PDB file of C-alpha atoms and ligand atoms in Angstrom:
ATOM      1  CA  MET M   1       0.000   0.000   0.000  1.00 94.00           C
ATOM      2  CA  ALA M   2       1.283   3.456  -0.883  1.00 97.00           C
ATOM      3  CA  PRO M   3       2.418   5.620   2.055  1.00 98.00           C
ATOM      4  CA  GLU M   4      -0.003   8.320   0.886  1.00 98.00           C
ATOM      5  CA  LYS M   5      -2.965   5.947   1.296  1.00 98.00           C
ATOM      6  CA  LEU M   6      -1.831   4.827   4.767  1.00 98.00           C
ATOM      7  CA  LEU M   7      -1.425   8.487   5.781  1.00 98.00           C
ATOM      8  CA  GLU M   8      -4.934   9.211   4.550  1.00 98.00           C
ATOM      9  CA  LEU M   9      -6.240   6.382   6.783  1.00 98.00           C
ATOM     10  CA  ALA M  10      -4.252   7.833   9.711  1.00 98.00           C
ATOM     11  CA  ARG M  11      -5.891  11.228   9.127  1.00 98.00           C
ATOM     12  CA  GLU M  12      -9.282   9.492   9.193  1.00 98.00           C
ATOM     13  CA  ALA M  13      -8.361   7.684  12.426  1.00 98.00           C
ATOM     14  CA  MET M  14      -7.351  11.021  13.969  1.00 98.00           C
ATOM     15  CA  THR M  15     -10.989  12.150  13.837  1.00 98.00           C
ATOM     16  CA  ARG M  16     -11.793   9.436  16.440  1.00 98.00           C
ATOM     17  CA  ALA M  17      -9.308  10.847  18.986  1.00 98.00           C
ATOM     18  CA  TYR M  18     -10.526  11.350  22.535  1.00 98.00           C
ATOM     19  CA  ALA M  19      -8.287  14.190  23.690  1.00 98.00           C
ATOM     20  CA  PRO M  20     -10.218  16.546  25.982  1.00 98.00           C
ATOM     21  CA  TYR M  21      -7.177  17.270  28.168  1.00 98.00           C
ATOM     22  CA  SER M  22      -4.290  18.031  25.808  1.00 98.00           C
ATOM     23  CA  GLY M  23      -6.348  18.936  22.765  1.00 98.00           C
ATOM     24  CA  TYR M  24      -3.796  17.046  20.627  1.00 98.00           C
ATOM     25  CA  LYS M  25      -5.583  14.664  18.308  1.00 98.00           C
ATOM     26  CA  VAL M  26      -3.477  11.831  16.934  1.00 98.00           C
ATOM     27  CA  GLY M  27      -4.265   9.122  14.386  1.00 98.00           C
ATOM     28  CA  ALA M  28      -2.379   6.043  13.274  1.00 98.00           C
ATOM     29  CA  ALA M  29      -2.886   3.446  10.555  1.00 99.00           C
ATOM     30  CA  LEU M  30      -1.016   0.166  10.921  1.00 98.00           C
ATOM     31  CA  LEU M  31      -0.382  -1.962   7.839  1.00 98.00           C
ATOM     32  CA  CYS M  32      -0.175  -5.703   8.493  1.00 98.00           C
ATOM     33  CA  ALA M  33       1.851  -8.080   6.320  1.00 98.00           C
ATOM     34  CA  ASP M  34      -1.423  -9.624   5.099  1.00 98.00           C
ATOM     35  CA  GLY M  35      -2.532  -6.226   3.743  1.00 98.00           C
ATOM     36  CA  THR M  36      -5.083  -5.418   6.437  1.00 98.00           C
ATOM     37  CA  VAL M  37      -4.996  -2.010   8.113  1.00 98.00           C
ATOM     38  CA  TYR M  38      -5.813  -1.146  11.716  1.00 99.00           C
ATOM     39  CA  GLY M  39      -6.633   2.404  12.730  1.00 98.00           C
ATOM     40  CA  GLY M  40      -5.898   3.864  16.131  1.00 99.00           C
ATOM     41  CA  CYS M  41      -6.389   7.148  17.947  1.00 99.00           C
ATOM     42  CA  ASN M  42      -5.178   8.565  21.235  1.00 98.00           C
ATOM     43  CA  ILE M  43      -7.529   7.990  24.158  1.00 98.00           C
ATOM     44  CA  GLU M  44      -6.865  10.311  27.080  1.00 98.00           C
ATOM     45  CA  ASN M  45      -7.837  10.008  30.723  1.00 98.00           C
ATOM     46  CA  ALA M  46      -8.577  12.486  33.517  1.00 98.00           C
ATOM     47  CA  ALA M  47      -5.727  10.888  35.497  1.00 98.00           C
ATOM     48  CA  TYR M  48      -3.405  11.533  32.507  1.00 98.00           C
ATOM     49  CA  GLY M  49      -1.209   8.439  33.075  1.00 98.00           C
ATOM     50  CA  PRO M  50      -3.670   5.904  31.649  1.00 98.00           C
ATOM     51  CA  THR M  51      -3.721   7.755  28.310  1.00 98.00           C
ATOM     52  CA  ASN M  52      -3.134   5.491  25.327  1.00 98.00           C
ATOM     53  CA  CYS M  53      -1.374   6.794  22.233  1.00 98.00           C
ATOM     54  CA  ALA M  54      -2.767   6.340  18.728  1.00 98.00           C
ATOM     55  CA  GLU M  55       0.033   3.989  17.672  1.00 98.00           C
ATOM     56  CA  ARG M  56      -0.487   1.656  20.616  1.00 98.00           C
ATOM     57  CA  THR M  57      -4.253   1.640  20.127  1.00 99.00           C
ATOM     58  CA  ALA M  58      -3.719   0.427  16.545  1.00 99.00           C
ATOM     59  CA  ILE M  59      -1.085  -2.151  17.509  1.00 98.00           C
ATOM     60  CA  PHE M  60      -3.095  -3.546  20.435  1.00 98.00           C
ATOM     61  CA  LYS M  61      -6.237  -3.826  18.320  1.00 98.00           C
ATOM     62  CA  ALA M  62      -4.294  -5.778  15.699  1.00 98.00           C
ATOM     63  CA  VAL M  63      -2.604  -8.064  18.237  1.00 98.00           C
ATOM     64  CA  PHE M  64      -5.990  -8.825  19.804  1.00 98.00           C
ATOM     65  CA  ASP M  65      -7.159  -9.895  16.339  1.00 98.00           C
ATOM     66  CA  GLY M  66      -4.242 -12.309  16.089  1.00 98.00           C
ATOM     67  CA  LYS M  67      -1.993 -10.167  13.878  1.00 98.00           C
ATOM     68  CA  ARG M  68       1.705 -10.008  14.740  1.00 97.00           C
ATOM     69  CA  ASP M  69       3.405  -9.340  11.427  1.00 98.00           C
ATOM     70  CA  PHE M  70       3.509  -5.643  10.622  1.00 98.00           C
ATOM     71  CA  THR M  71       4.938  -3.718   7.680  1.00 98.00           C
ATOM     72  CA  ALA M  72       4.395  -0.014   8.358  1.00 98.00           C
ATOM     73  CA  ILE M  73       2.545   2.569  10.403  1.00 98.00           C
ATOM     74  CA  ALA M  74       1.465   6.078   9.445  1.00 98.00           C
ATOM     75  CA  VAL M  75       1.072   8.700  12.164  1.00 98.00           C
ATOM     76  CA  VAL M  76      -0.405  12.186  12.094  1.00 98.00           C
ATOM     77  CA  GLY M  77      -1.451  14.591  14.790  1.00 98.00           C
ATOM     78  CA  GLY M  78      -1.854  18.133  15.892  1.00 98.00           C
ATOM     79  CA  LYS M  79      -3.594  20.567  18.208  1.00 98.00           C
ATOM     80  CA  ASP M  80      -7.364  20.353  17.698  1.00 96.00           C
ATOM     81  CA  GLY M  81      -6.732  18.006  14.793  1.00 95.00           C
ATOM     82  CA  GLN M  82      -4.887  20.637  12.753  1.00 97.00           C
ATOM     83  CA  ILE M  83      -1.811  19.009  11.245  1.00 96.00           C
ATOM     84  CA  THR M  84       0.853  21.697  11.116  1.00 95.00           C
ATOM     85  CA  GLY M  85       3.963  19.525  11.327  1.00 96.00           C
ATOM     86  CA  ALA M  86       5.399  16.139  12.245  1.00 97.00           C
ATOM     87  CA  PHE M  87       4.020  14.201  15.226  1.00 96.00           C
ATOM     88  CA  PRO M  88       6.632  11.475  15.799  1.00 97.00           C
ATOM     89  CA  PRO M  89       5.897   8.394  17.952  1.00 98.00           C
ATOM     90  CA  CYS M  90       6.738   8.696  21.652  1.00 98.00           C
ATOM     91  CA  GLY M  91       9.333   6.470  23.310  1.00 98.00           C
ATOM     92  CA  VAL M  92       6.765   4.097  24.805  1.00 98.00           C
ATOM     93  CA  CYS M  93       5.174   3.508  21.384  1.00 98.00           C
ATOM     94  CA  ARG M  94       8.598   2.899  19.845  1.00 98.00           C
ATOM     95  CA  GLN M  95       9.266   0.221  22.462  1.00 98.00           C
ATOM     96  CA  VAL M  96       5.872  -1.403  21.767  1.00 98.00           C
ATOM     97  CA  MET M  97       6.728  -1.414  18.037  1.00 98.00           C
ATOM     98  CA  ARG M  98      10.008  -3.155  18.940  1.00 98.00           C
ATOM     99  CA  GLU M  99       8.059  -5.988  20.544  1.00 97.00           C
ATOM    100  CA  PHE M 100       6.413  -6.999  17.274  1.00 96.00           C
ATOM    101  CA  CYS M 101       8.347  -5.354  14.435  1.00 97.00           C
ATOM    102  CA  ARG M 102      11.651  -5.894  12.738  1.00 96.00           C
ATOM    103  CA  ASP M 103      14.341  -3.273  12.134  1.00 97.00           C
ATOM    104  CA  ASP M 104      12.940  -2.486   8.680  1.00 98.00           C
ATOM    105  CA  PHE M 105       9.413  -1.692   9.921  1.00 98.00           C
ATOM    106  CA  LEU M 106       8.507   1.652   8.343  1.00 98.00           C
ATOM    107  CA  ILE M 107       7.129   4.678  10.164  1.00 98.00           C
ATOM    108  CA  TYR M 108       5.531   7.346   7.979  1.00 98.00           C
ATOM    109  CA  ILE M 109       5.337  10.577   9.911  1.00 98.00           C
ATOM    110  CA  GLY M 110       2.863  12.877   8.237  1.00 98.00           C
ATOM    111  CA  GLY M 111       3.290  16.620   8.126  1.00 95.00           C
ATOM    112  CA  ALA M 112       1.305  19.531   6.775  1.00 94.00           C
ATOM    113  CA  GLY M 113      -0.294  18.794   3.412  1.00 92.00           C
ATOM    114  CA  ASP M 114       1.156  15.837   1.538  1.00 92.00           C
ATOM    115  CA  ASP M 115       4.469  16.095   3.347  1.00 94.00           C
ATOM    116  CA  TYR M 116       5.783  13.019   5.170  1.00 98.00           C
ATOM    117  CA  GLN M 117       8.971  11.456   6.443  1.00 98.00           C
ATOM    118  CA  ALA M 118       9.716   7.715   6.139  1.00 98.00           C
ATOM    119  CA  LEU M 119      11.941   6.234   8.827  1.00 98.00           C
ATOM    120  CA  THR M 120      12.678   2.665   9.896  1.00 98.00           C
ATOM    121  CA  LEU M 121      12.262   1.351  13.427  1.00 98.00           C
ATOM    122  CA  ALA M 122      16.044   0.897  13.583  1.00 98.00           C
ATOM    123  CA  GLN M 123      16.431   4.611  12.835  1.00 98.00           C
ATOM    124  CA  ILE M 124      13.971   5.850  15.448  1.00 98.00           C
ATOM    125  CA  LEU M 125      14.916   3.300  18.124  1.00 98.00           C
ATOM    126  CA  PRO M 126      18.613   2.448  17.823  1.00 97.00           C
ATOM    127  CA  HIS M 127      20.399   0.226  20.378  1.00 96.00           C
ATOM    128  CA  SER M 128      17.015  -1.079  21.467  1.00 96.00           C
ATOM    129  CA  PHE M 129      16.007  -3.671  24.014  1.00 94.00           C
ATOM    130  CA  SER M 130      13.966  -6.598  22.766  1.00 91.00           C
ATOM    131  CA  ALA M 131      13.130 -10.023  24.100  1.00 82.00           C
ATOM    132  CA  SER M 132      14.516 -11.826  21.062  1.00 70.00           C
ATOM    133  CA  GLU M 133      17.947 -10.269  21.471  1.00 66.00           C
ATOM    134  CA  HIS M 134      18.301 -10.219  25.243  1.00 61.00           C
ATOM    135  CA  MET M 135      16.326 -13.055  26.739  1.00 59.00           C
ATOM    136  CA  THR M 136      17.567 -16.091  24.851  1.00 54.00           C
TER     137      THR M 136
HETATM  138  N1  THU O   1       0.332  10.913  21.615  1.00 96.23           N
HETATM  139  C1  THU O   1       0.074   9.923  20.707  1.00 96.23           C
HETATM  140  O1  THU O   1      -1.086   9.560  20.473  1.00 96.23           O
HETATM  141  N2  THU O   1       1.133   9.343  20.084  1.00 96.23           N
HETATM  142  C2  THU O   1       2.441   9.651  20.336  1.00 96.23           C
HETATM  143  O2  THU O   1       3.321   8.934  19.907  1.00 96.23           O
HETATM  144  C3  THU O   1       2.758  10.854  21.104  1.00 96.23           C
HETATM  145  C4  THU O   1       1.658  11.357  21.973  1.00 96.23           C
HETATM  146  C5  THU O   1      -0.809  11.541  22.294  1.00 96.23           C
HETATM  147  C6  THU O   1      -0.875  11.297  23.786  1.00 96.23           C
HETATM  148  C7  THU O   1      -1.661  12.479  24.270  1.00 96.23           C
HETATM  149  O3  THU O   1      -3.037  12.162  24.194  1.00 96.23           O
HETATM  150  C8  THU O   1      -1.345  13.584  23.265  1.00 96.23           C
HETATM  151  O4  THU O   1      -0.736  12.947  22.155  1.00 96.23           O
HETATM  152  C9  THU O   1      -0.433  14.658  23.792  1.00 96.23           C
HETATM  153  O5  THU O   1       0.706  14.126  24.332  1.00 96.23           O
END
């Protein structure tokens, strides 16, 4: 699937965001190896800590459905849903990606308009900790 299409699905997912506290709406679209796509949005909480990011919502939905082989994720976000620049995945989401994705997993970070950046998991999470490398 073209990155542009996955970014469009991430923008759609962003409209589902529940972000009454920060006002930052975030959307993600996760492409599975079998071609299916899972959307995710951020879901905030009055206690702040339980907030779930858009990327993790998408990944957890997919894992619940039995998917574990992922190709790429597109992420967009911005204040009140206005995308004015890049909204890169937080550190916790990067670590969750590490659990299921290989080094060449692609992250498309959408910007204003049709702008986007394509980075691999190895690029955004170098020297990472993962079960396969450290617990054998
Ligand atoms: N957020 C995401 O959804 N994904 C990220 O990777 C970074 C942060 C959300 C969490 C919170 O609801 C809002 O953005 C502001 O931090």
